[in-house]
Tab-separated table of C-alpha atoms in Angstrom:
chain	number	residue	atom	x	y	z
A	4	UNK	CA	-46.229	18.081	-86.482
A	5	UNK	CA	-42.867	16.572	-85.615
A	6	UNK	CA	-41.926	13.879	-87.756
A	7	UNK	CA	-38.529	11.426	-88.060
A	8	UNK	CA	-37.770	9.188	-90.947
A	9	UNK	CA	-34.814	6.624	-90.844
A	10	UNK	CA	-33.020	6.028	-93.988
A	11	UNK	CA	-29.979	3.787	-94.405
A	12	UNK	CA	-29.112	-0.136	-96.261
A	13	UNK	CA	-31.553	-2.636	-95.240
A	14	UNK	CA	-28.817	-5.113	-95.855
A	15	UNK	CA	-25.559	-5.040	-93.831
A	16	UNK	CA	-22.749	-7.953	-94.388
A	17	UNK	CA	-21.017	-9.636	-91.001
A	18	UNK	CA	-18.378	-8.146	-89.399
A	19	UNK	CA	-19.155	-4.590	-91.515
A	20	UNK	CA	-20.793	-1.607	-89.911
A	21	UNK	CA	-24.407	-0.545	-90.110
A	22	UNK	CA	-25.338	3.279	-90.746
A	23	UNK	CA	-28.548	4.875	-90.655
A	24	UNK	CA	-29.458	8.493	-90.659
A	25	UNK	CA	-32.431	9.967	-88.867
A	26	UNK	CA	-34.117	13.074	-90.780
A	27	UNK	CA	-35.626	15.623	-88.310
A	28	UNK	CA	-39.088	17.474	-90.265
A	29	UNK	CA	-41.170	19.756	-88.597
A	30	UNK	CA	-39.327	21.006	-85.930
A	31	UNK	CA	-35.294	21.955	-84.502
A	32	UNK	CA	-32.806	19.135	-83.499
A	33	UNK	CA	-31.373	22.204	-81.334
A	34	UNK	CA	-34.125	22.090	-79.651
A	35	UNK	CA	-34.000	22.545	-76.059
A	36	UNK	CA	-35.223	20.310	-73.450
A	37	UNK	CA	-34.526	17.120	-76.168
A	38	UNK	CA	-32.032	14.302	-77.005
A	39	UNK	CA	-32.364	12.521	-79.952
A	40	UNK	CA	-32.270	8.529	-79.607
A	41	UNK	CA	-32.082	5.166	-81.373
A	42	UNK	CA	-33.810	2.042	-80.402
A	43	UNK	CA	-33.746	-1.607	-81.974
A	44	UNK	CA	-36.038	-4.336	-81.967
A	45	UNK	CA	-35.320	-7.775	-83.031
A	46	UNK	CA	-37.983	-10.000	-85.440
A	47	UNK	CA	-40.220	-11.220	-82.294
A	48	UNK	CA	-38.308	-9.208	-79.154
A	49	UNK	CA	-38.634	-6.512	-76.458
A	50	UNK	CA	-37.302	-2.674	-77.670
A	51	UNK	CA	-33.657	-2.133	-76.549
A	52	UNK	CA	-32.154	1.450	-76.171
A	53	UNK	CA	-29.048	2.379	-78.463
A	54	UNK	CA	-28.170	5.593	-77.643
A	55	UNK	CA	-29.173	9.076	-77.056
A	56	UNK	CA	-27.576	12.853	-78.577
A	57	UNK	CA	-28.060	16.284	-77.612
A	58	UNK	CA	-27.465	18.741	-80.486
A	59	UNK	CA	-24.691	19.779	-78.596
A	60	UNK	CA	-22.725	16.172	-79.586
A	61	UNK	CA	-23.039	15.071	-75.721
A	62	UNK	CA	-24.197	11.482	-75.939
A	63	UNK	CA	-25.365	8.759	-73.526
A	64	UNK	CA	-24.590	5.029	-74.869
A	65	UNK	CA	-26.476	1.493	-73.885
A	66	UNK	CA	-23.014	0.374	-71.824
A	67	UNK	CA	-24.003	-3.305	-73.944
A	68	UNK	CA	-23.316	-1.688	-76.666
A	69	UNK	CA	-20.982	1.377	-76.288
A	70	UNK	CA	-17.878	-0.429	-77.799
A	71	UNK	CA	-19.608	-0.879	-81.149
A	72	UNK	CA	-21.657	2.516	-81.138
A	73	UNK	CA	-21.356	5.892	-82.274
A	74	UNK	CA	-23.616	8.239	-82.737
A	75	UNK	CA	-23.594	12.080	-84.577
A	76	UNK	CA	-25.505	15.021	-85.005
A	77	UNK	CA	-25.481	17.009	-87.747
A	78	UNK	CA	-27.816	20.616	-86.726
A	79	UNK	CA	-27.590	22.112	-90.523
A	80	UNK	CA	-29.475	19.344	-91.983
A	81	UNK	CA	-31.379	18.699	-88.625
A	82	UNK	CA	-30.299	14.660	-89.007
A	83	UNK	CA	-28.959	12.458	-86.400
A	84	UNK	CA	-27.074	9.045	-87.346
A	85	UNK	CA	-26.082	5.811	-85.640
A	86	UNK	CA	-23.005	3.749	-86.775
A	87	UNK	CA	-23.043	0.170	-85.146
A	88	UNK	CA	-19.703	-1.754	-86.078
A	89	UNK	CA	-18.951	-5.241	-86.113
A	90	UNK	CA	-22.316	-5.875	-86.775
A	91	UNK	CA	-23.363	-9.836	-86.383
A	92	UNK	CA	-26.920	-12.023	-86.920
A	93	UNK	CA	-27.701	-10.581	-83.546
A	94	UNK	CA	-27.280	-7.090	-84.741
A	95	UNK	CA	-30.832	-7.473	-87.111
A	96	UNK	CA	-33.547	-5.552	-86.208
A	97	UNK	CA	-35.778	-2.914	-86.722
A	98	UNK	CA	-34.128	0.583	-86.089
A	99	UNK	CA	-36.108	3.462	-84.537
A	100	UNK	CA	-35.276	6.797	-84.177
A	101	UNK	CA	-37.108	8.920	-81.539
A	102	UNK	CA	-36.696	12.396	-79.897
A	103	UNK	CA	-36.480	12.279	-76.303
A	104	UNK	CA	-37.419	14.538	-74.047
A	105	UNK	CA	-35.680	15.343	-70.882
A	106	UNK	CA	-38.103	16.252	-68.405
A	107	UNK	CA	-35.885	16.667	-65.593
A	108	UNK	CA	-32.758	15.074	-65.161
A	109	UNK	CA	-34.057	12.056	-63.161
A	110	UNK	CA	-37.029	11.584	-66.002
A	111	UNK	CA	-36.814	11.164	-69.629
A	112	UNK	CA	-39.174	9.727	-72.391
A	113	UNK	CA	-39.610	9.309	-76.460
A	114	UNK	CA	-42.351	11.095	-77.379
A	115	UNK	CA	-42.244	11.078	-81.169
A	116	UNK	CA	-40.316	8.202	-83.230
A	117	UNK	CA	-40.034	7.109	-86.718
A	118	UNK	CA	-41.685	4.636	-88.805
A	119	UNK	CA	-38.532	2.229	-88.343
A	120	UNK	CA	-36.317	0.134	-90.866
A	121	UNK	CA	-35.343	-3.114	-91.246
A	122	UNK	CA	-31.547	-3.824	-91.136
A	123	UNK	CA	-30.877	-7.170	-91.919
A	124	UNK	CA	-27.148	-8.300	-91.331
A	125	UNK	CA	-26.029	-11.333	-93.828
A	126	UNK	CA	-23.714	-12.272	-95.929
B	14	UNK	CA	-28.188	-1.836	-64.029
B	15	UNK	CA	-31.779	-0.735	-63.478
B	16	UNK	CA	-34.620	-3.699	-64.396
B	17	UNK	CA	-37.993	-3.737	-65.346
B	18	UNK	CA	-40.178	-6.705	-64.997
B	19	UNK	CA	-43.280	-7.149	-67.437
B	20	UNK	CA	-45.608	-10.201	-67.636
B	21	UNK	CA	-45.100	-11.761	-71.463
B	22	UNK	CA	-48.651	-11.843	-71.806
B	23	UNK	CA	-52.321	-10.328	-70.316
B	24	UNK	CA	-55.642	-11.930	-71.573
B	25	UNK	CA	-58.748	-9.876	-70.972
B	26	UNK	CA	-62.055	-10.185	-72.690
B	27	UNK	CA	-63.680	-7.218	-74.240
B	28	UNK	CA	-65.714	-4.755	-72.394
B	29	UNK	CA	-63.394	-5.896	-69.158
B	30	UNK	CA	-60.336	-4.139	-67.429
B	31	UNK	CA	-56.774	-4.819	-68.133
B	32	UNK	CA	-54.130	-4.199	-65.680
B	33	UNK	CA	-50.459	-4.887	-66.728
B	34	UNK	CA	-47.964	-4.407	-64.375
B	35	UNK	CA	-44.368	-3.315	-64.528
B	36	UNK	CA	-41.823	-4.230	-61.120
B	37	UNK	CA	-38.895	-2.732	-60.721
B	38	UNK	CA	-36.653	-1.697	-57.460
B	39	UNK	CA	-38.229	1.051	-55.849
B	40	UNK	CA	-40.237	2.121	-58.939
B	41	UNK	CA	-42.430	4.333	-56.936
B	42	UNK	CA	-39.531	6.856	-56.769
B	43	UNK	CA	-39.198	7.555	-60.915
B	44	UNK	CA	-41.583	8.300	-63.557
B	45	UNK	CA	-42.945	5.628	-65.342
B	46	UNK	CA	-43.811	5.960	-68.799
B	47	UNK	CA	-45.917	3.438	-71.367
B	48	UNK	CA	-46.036	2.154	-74.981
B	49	UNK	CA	-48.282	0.298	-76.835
B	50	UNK	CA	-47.113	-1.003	-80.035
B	51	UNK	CA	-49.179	-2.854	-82.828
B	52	UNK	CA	-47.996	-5.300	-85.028
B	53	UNK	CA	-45.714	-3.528	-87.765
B	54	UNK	CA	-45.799	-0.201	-86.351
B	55	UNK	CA	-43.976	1.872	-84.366
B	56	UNK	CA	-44.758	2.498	-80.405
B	57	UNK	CA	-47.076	4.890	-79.402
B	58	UNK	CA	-46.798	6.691	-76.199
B	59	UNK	CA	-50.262	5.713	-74.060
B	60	UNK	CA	-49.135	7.383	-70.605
B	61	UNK	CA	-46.591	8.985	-68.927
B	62	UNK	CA	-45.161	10.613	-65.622
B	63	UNK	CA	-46.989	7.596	-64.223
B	64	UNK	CA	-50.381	8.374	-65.103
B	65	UNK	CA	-50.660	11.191	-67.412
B	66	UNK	CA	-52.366	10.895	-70.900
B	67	UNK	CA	-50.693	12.807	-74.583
B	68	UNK	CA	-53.607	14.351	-76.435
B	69	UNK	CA	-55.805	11.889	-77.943
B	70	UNK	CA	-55.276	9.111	-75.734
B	71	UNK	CA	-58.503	8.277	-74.944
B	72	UNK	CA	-59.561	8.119	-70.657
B	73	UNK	CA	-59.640	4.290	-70.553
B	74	UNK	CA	-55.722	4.021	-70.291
B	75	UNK	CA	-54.934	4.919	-66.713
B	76	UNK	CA	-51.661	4.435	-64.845
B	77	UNK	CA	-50.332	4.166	-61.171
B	78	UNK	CA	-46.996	3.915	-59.725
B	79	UNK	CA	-46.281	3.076	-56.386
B	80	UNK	CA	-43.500	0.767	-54.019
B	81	UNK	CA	-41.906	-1.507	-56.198
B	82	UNK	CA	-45.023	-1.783	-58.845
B	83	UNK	CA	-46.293	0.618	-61.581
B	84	UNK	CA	-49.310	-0.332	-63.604
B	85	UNK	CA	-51.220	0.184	-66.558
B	86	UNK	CA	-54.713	-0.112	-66.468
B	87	UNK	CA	-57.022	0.059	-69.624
B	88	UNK	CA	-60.748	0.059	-68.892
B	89	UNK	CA	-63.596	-1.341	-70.712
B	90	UNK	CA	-61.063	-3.189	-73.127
B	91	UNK	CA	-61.807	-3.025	-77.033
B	92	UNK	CA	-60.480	-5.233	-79.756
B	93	UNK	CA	-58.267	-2.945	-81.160
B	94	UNK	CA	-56.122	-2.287	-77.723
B	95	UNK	CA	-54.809	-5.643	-78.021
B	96	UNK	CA	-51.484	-4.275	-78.570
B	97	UNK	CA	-47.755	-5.159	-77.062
B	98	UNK	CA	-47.473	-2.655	-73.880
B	99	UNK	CA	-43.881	-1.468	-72.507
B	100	UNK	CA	-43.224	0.189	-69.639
B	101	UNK	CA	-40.013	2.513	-69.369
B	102	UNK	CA	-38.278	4.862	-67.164
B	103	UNK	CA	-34.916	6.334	-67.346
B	104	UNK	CA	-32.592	5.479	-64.930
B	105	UNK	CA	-30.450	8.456	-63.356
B	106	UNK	CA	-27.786	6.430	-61.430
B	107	UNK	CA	-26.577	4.976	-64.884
B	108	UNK	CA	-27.893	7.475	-67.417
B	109	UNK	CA	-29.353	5.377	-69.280
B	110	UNK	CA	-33.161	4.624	-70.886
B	111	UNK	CA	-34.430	1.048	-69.365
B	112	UNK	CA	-37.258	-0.731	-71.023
B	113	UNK	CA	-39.413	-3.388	-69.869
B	114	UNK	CA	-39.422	-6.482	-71.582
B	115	UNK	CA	-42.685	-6.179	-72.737
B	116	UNK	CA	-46.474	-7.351	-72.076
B	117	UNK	CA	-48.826	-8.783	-75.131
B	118	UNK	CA	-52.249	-8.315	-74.325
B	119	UNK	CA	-54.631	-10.177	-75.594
B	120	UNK	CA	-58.491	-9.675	-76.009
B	121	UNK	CA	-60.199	-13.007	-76.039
């Protein structure tokens, strides 16, 4: 059974950048067929796409957030991270990492995510 | 960009259907895919490609997708469905993953 676990500081100061690592068990990052994707949720709000990697490094970005976001992959530990700079209030949330599978190139969906974390930005 | 537009809320007592809808411009033409997510956990896929179930979703969670509306529809409605719902599709023109904004269903 595929399983993701997110793993980074739960506590992120203003204007600093947030990392957090996604840890791939059960299964190949280089994996055909799948991306590998962040999501965020604020306390109380909707889910909001981040970003999206193929094992290959070819990324797609949320264009509200592409300035501030990069994301990696790294295949020989099977982990994926997200680094979000300038991070501000706004930027807390909780942080999921999900695989996505790309069922054609018009269709894709997140079929397995992690537990999430909690990043709180504050000084 | 592509949007998707979600009721905030459904109310539905138990044993009842629940139908929670999901608009977007010519939705009919993607694949629609659904969530459900309980307080403090993550979100579970409950349908997708419009209408198809992942092992062990159980039968009463049903989708359509059609014109510029897709919808969920959970049948005889338990306590334990009442759940946030999101509806999501990917959106080819812009490569990028849209969500709706999300539906809380409630079961009275």
């Amino acid at each position: 059974q595929l399983q993701l676990q997110e793993s980074g500081p739960g506590l992120v100061k203003p204007s600093e950048t947030l990392s957090l690592t996604c840890t791939v068990s059960g299964g190949s990052i280089s994996s055909s067929s799948y991306y590998w994707g962040w999501i965020r949720q604020p306390p109380g709000k909707g889910l909001e796409w981040i970003g999206s990697i193929y094992y290959s490094g070819s990324t797609y970005y949320n264009p509200s957030l592409k300035s501030r976001v990069t994301i990696s992959v790294d295949t020989s530990k099977n982990q994926f991270s997200l680094k979000l700079s300038s991070v501000t209030a706004a930027d807390t949330a909780v942080y999921y990492c999900a695989r996505l599978w790309v069922v054609t190139a018009i269709n894709a969906l997140f079929d397995y995510w992690g537990q999430g974390t909690l990043v709180t930005v504050s000084s | 960009s592509y949007v998707l537009t979600q009721p905030p809320s459904v109310s539905v007592a138990p044993g009842q259907t629940a139908r929670i809808t999901c608009g977007g411009n010519n939705i009919g033409s993607k694949s629609v895919h659904w969530y459900q997510q309980k307080p403090g956990q993550a979100p579970v896929l409950v349908v997708y490609d419009d209408s198809d179930r992942p092992s062990g979703i159980p039968e009463r969670f049903s989708g359509s997708n059609s014109g510029n509306t897709a919808t969920l529809t959970i049948s005889r409605v338990e306590a334990g469905d009442e759940a946030d719902y999101y509806c999501q599709v990917w959106d080819s023109s812009s490569d990028q993953v849209v969500f709706g904004g999300g539906t809380k269903l409630t079961v009275l």
